[in-house]
Short mmCIF file of C-alpha atoms in Angstrom, two decimals:
data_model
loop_
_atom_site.label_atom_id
_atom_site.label_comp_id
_atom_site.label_asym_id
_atom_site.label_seq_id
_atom_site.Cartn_x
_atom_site.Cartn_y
_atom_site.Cartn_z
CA UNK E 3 17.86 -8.88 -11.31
CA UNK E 4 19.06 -6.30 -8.48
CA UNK E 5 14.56 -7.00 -6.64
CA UNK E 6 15.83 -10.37 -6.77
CA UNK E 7 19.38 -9.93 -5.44
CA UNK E 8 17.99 -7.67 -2.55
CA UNK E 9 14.72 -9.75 -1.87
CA UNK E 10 16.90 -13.11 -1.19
CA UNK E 11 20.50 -11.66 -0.72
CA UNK E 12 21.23 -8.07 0.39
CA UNK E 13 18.46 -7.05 2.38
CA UNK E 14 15.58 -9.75 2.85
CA UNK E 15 17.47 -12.19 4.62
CA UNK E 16 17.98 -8.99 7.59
CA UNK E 17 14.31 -8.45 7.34
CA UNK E 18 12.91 -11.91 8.57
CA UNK E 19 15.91 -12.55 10.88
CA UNK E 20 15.16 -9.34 13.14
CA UNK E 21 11.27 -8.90 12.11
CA UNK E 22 10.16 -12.22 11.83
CA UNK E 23 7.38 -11.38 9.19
CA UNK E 24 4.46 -13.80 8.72
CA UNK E 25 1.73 -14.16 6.07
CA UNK E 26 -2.17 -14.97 6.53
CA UNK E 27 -3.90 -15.78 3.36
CA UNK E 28 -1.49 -15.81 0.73
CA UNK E 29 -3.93 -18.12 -1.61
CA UNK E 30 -5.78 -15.36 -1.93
CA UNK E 31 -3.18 -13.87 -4.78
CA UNK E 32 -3.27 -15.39 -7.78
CA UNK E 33 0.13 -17.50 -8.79
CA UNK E 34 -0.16 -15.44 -12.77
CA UNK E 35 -2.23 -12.89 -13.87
CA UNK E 36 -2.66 -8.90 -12.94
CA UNK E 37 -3.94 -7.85 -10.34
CA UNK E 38 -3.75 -4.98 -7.33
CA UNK E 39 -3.08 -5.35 -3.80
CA UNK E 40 -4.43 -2.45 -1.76
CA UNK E 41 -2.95 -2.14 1.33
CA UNK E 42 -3.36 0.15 4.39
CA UNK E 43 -0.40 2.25 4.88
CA UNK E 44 1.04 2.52 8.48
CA UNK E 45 4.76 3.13 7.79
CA UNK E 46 7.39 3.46 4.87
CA UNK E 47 8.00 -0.41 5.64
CA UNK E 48 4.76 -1.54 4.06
CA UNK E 49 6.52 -1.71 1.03
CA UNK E 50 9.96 -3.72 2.15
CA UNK E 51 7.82 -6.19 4.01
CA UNK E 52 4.66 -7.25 1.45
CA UNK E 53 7.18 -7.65 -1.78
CA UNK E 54 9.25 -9.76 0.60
CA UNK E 55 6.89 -12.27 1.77
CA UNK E 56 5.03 -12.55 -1.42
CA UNK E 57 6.81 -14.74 -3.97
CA UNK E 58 5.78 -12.82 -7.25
CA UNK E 59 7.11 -9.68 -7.85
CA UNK E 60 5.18 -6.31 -6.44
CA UNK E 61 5.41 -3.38 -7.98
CA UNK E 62 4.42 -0.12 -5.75
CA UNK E 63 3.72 3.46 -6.87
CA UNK E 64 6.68 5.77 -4.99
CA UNK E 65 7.05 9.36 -4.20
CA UNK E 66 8.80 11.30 -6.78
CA UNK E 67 11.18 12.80 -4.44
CA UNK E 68 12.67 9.35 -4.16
CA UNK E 69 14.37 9.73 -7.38
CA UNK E 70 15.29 13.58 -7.99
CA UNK E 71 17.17 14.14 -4.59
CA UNK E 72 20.57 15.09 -5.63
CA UNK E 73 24.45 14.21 -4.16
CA UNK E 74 25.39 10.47 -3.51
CA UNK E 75 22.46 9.73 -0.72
CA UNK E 76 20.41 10.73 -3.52
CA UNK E 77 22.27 8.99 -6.60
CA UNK E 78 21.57 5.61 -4.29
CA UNK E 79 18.19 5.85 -3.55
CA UNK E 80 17.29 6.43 -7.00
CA UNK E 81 19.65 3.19 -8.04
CA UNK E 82 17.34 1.38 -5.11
CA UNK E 83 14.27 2.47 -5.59
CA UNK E 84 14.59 1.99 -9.46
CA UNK E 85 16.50 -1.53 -9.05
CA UNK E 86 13.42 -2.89 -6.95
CA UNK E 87 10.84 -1.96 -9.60
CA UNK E 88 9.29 1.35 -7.86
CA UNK E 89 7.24 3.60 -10.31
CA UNK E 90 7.92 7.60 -8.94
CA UNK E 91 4.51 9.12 -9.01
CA UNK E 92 4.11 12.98 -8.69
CA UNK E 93 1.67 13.45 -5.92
CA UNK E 94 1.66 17.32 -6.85
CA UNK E 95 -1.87 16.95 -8.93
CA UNK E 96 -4.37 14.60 -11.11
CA UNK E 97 -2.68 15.17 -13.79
CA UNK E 98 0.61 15.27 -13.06
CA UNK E 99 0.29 11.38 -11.44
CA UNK E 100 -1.46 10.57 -14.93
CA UNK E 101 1.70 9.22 -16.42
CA UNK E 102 2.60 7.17 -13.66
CA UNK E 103 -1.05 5.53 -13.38
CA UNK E 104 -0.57 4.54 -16.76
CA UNK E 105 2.72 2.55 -16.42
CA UNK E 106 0.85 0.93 -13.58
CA UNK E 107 -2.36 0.28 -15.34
CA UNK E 108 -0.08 -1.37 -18.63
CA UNK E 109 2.01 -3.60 -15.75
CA UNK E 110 -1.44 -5.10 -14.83
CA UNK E 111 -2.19 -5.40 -18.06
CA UNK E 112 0.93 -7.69 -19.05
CA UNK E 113 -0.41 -9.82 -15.66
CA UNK E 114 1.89 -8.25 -13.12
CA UNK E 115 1.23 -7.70 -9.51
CA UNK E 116 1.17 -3.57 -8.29
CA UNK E 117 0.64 -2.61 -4.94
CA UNK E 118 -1.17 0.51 -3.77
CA UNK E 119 -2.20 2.60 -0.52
CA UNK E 120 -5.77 3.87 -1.70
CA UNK E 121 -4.91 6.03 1.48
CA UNK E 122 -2.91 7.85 -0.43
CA UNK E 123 -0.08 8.60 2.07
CA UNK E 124 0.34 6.93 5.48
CA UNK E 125 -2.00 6.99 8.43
CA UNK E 126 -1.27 9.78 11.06
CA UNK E 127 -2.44 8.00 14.08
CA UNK E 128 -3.11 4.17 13.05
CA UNK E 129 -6.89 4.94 11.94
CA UNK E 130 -7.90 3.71 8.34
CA UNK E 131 -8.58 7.00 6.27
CA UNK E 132 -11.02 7.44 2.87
CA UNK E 133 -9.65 5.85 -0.04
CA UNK E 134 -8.71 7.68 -3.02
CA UNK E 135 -10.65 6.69 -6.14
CA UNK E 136 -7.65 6.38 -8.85
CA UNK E 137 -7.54 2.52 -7.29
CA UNK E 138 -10.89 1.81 -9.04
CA UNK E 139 -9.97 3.39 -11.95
CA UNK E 140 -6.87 1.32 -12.30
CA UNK E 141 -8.31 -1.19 -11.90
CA UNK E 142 -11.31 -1.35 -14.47
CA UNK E 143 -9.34 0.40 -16.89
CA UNK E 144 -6.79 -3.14 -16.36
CA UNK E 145 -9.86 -5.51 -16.14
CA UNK E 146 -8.03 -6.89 -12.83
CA UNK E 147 -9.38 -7.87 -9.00
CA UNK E 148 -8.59 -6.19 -6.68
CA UNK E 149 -7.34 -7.89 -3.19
CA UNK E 150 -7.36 -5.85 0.34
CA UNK E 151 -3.89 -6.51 2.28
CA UNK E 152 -4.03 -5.46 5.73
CA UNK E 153 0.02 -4.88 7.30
CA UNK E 154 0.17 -4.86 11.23
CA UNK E 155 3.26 -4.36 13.31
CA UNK E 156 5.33 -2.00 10.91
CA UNK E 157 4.82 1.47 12.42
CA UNK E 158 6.09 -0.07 16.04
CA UNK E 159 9.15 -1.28 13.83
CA UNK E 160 9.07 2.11 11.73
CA UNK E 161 7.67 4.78 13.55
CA UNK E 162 7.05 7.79 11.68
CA UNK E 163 9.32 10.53 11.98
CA UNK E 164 12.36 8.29 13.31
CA UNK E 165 15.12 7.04 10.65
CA UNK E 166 15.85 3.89 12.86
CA UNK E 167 13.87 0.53 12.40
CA UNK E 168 13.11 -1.21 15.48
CA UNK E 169 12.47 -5.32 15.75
CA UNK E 170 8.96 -6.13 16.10
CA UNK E 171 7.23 -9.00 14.74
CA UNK E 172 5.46 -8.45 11.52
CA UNK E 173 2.21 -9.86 10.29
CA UNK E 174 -0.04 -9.64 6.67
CA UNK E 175 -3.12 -10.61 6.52
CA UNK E 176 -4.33 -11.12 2.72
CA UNK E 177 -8.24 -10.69 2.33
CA UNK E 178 -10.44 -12.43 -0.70
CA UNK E 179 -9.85 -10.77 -4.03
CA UNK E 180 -12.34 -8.69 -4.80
CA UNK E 181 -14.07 -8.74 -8.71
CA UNK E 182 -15.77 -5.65 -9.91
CA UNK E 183 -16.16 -7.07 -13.91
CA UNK E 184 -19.70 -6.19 -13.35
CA UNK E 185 -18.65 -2.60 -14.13
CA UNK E 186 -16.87 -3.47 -17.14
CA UNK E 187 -16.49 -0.16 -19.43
CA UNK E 188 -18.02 2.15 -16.76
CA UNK E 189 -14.11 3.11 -15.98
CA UNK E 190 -14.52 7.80 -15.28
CA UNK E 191 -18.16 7.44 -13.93
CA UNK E 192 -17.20 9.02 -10.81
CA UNK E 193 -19.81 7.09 -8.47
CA UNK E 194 -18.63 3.76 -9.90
CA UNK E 195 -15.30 4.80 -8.75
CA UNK E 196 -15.99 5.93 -5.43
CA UNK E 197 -18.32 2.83 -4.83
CA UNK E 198 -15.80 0.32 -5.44
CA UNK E 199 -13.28 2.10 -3.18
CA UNK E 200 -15.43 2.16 -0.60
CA UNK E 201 -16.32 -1.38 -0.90
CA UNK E 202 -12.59 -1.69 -0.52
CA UNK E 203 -11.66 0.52 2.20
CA UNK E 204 -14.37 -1.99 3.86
CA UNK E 205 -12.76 -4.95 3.73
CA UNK E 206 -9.85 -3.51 4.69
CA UNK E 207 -11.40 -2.03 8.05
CA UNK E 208 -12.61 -5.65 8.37
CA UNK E 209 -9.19 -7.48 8.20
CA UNK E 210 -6.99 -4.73 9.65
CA UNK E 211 -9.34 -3.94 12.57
CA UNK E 212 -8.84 -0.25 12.27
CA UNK E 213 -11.14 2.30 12.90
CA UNK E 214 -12.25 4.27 9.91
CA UNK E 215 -12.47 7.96 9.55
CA UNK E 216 -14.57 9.73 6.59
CA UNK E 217 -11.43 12.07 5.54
CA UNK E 218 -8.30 11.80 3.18
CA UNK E 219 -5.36 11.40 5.46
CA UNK E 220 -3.88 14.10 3.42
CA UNK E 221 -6.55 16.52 4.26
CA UNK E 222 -6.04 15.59 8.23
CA UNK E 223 -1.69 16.47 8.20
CA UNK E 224 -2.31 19.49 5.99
CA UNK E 225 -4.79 20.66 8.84
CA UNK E 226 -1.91 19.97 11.46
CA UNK E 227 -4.53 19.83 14.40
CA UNK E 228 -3.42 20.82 17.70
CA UNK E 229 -4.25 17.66 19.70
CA UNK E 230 -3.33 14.22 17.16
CA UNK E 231 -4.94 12.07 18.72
CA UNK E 232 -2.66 8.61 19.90
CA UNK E 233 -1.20 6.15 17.31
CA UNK E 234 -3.60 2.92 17.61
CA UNK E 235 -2.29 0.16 15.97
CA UNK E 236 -5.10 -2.24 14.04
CA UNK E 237 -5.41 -5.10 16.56
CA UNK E 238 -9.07 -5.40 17.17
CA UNK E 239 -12.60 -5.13 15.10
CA UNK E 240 -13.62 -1.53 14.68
CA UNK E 241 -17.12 -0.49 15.82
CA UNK E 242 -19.92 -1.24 13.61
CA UNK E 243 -20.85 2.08 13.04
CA UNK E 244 -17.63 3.08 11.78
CA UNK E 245 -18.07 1.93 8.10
CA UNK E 246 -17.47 3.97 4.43
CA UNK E 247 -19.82 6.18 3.01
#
């Protein structure tokens, strides 16, 4: 009741009066059924904006911190973040997300909606980073499509590192879903699972326009390079050459 209340009462209303958020390609996800939207992640907003402006319910994956921070700011983000359907997912280690990717996997299985970054965390600079492979595996273990969401305009309206949100028109763009039933069983073979993301993180290069870099974001902001190089939103094709391997 309270991702209802918020989507339509408390909080979506705000979002489309001051970010006027559009959608592209909304056919694209299925009206019943499972299935996973994988989106690119440019800002802690990606996950306000897609659940509001599609009509089924989205369930993401969230950081565990979300939910153990103690005192009253604490006590109410765990009430939100548990109130709008948020799974807390312990980014510590494998196995230590294992439980979480399970709750996720049985959701798609009862023909829910989940949402996931197959970045893993959000993009440093506005470049599309390697996808993590637990998004195959989700999805063949589910026997569900997966379909590439690409967000635009929510890290000029959320930048990282600031606490204040900014107006600035919003826009998703919803790709084709994409069916990998011809691997059917072959869920832990560890080239299946780093095919399909690939063929993933593809499509989503092609619809967000991003370039692509061969490295986990998580790798790049552990590495805390001297020069970052400047935030580029995804506005236009990337080159070519800059596909998966």
């Amino acid at each position: 009741m309270l991702y209802w209340l918020i989507k339509y009462v408390l909080l979506g209303p705000l979002l489309r009066l001051f970010f006027r958020p559009r959608i592209e390609g909304l056919e694209n996800i299925p009206e019943t059924g499972g299935a996973l939207l994988a989106s690119n992640h440019l800002a802690v907003s990606d996950s306000f904006f897609l659940p509001l402006m599609v009509p089924r319910r989205v369930t993401f994956p969230a950081k565990s911190d979300y939910f153990t921070q103690k005192g009253v700011k604490g006590t109410l983000k765990r009430l939100f973040f548990t109130g709008v359907g948020q799974v807390p997912i312990d980014r510590s280690g494998a196995a230590a997300a294992q439980s979480a990717l399970d709750t996720l996997v049985r959701l798609l299985k009862d023909g829910q909606l989940v949402g996931i970054y197959p970045e893993g965390t959000r993009s440093p600079d506005g470049r599309l980073y390697k996808g993590k492979t637990g998004m195959a595996r989700m999805a063949l273990e589910a026997g569900v499509p997966i379909i590439p969401v690409a967000m635009f305009g929510t890290d000029k309206a959320n930048p990282i590192g600031s606490k204040m949100w900014y107006p600035h028109p919003i826009r998703i763009k919803v790709g084709k879903p994409l069916d990998f039933s011809r691997y059917h069983g072959l869920d832990g073979d560890r080239f299946v699972e780093r095919s399909i993301t690939d063929e993933v993180m593809y499509d989503l290069m092609e619809l967000s326009g991003q370039e692509y870099v061969d490295i986990y974001a998580a790798k790049l902001k552990e590495a805390k390079p001297a020069v970052t190089p400047a935030p580029r939103s995804p506005v236009e094709p990337a080159p070519a050459d800059k596909v998966p391997s």
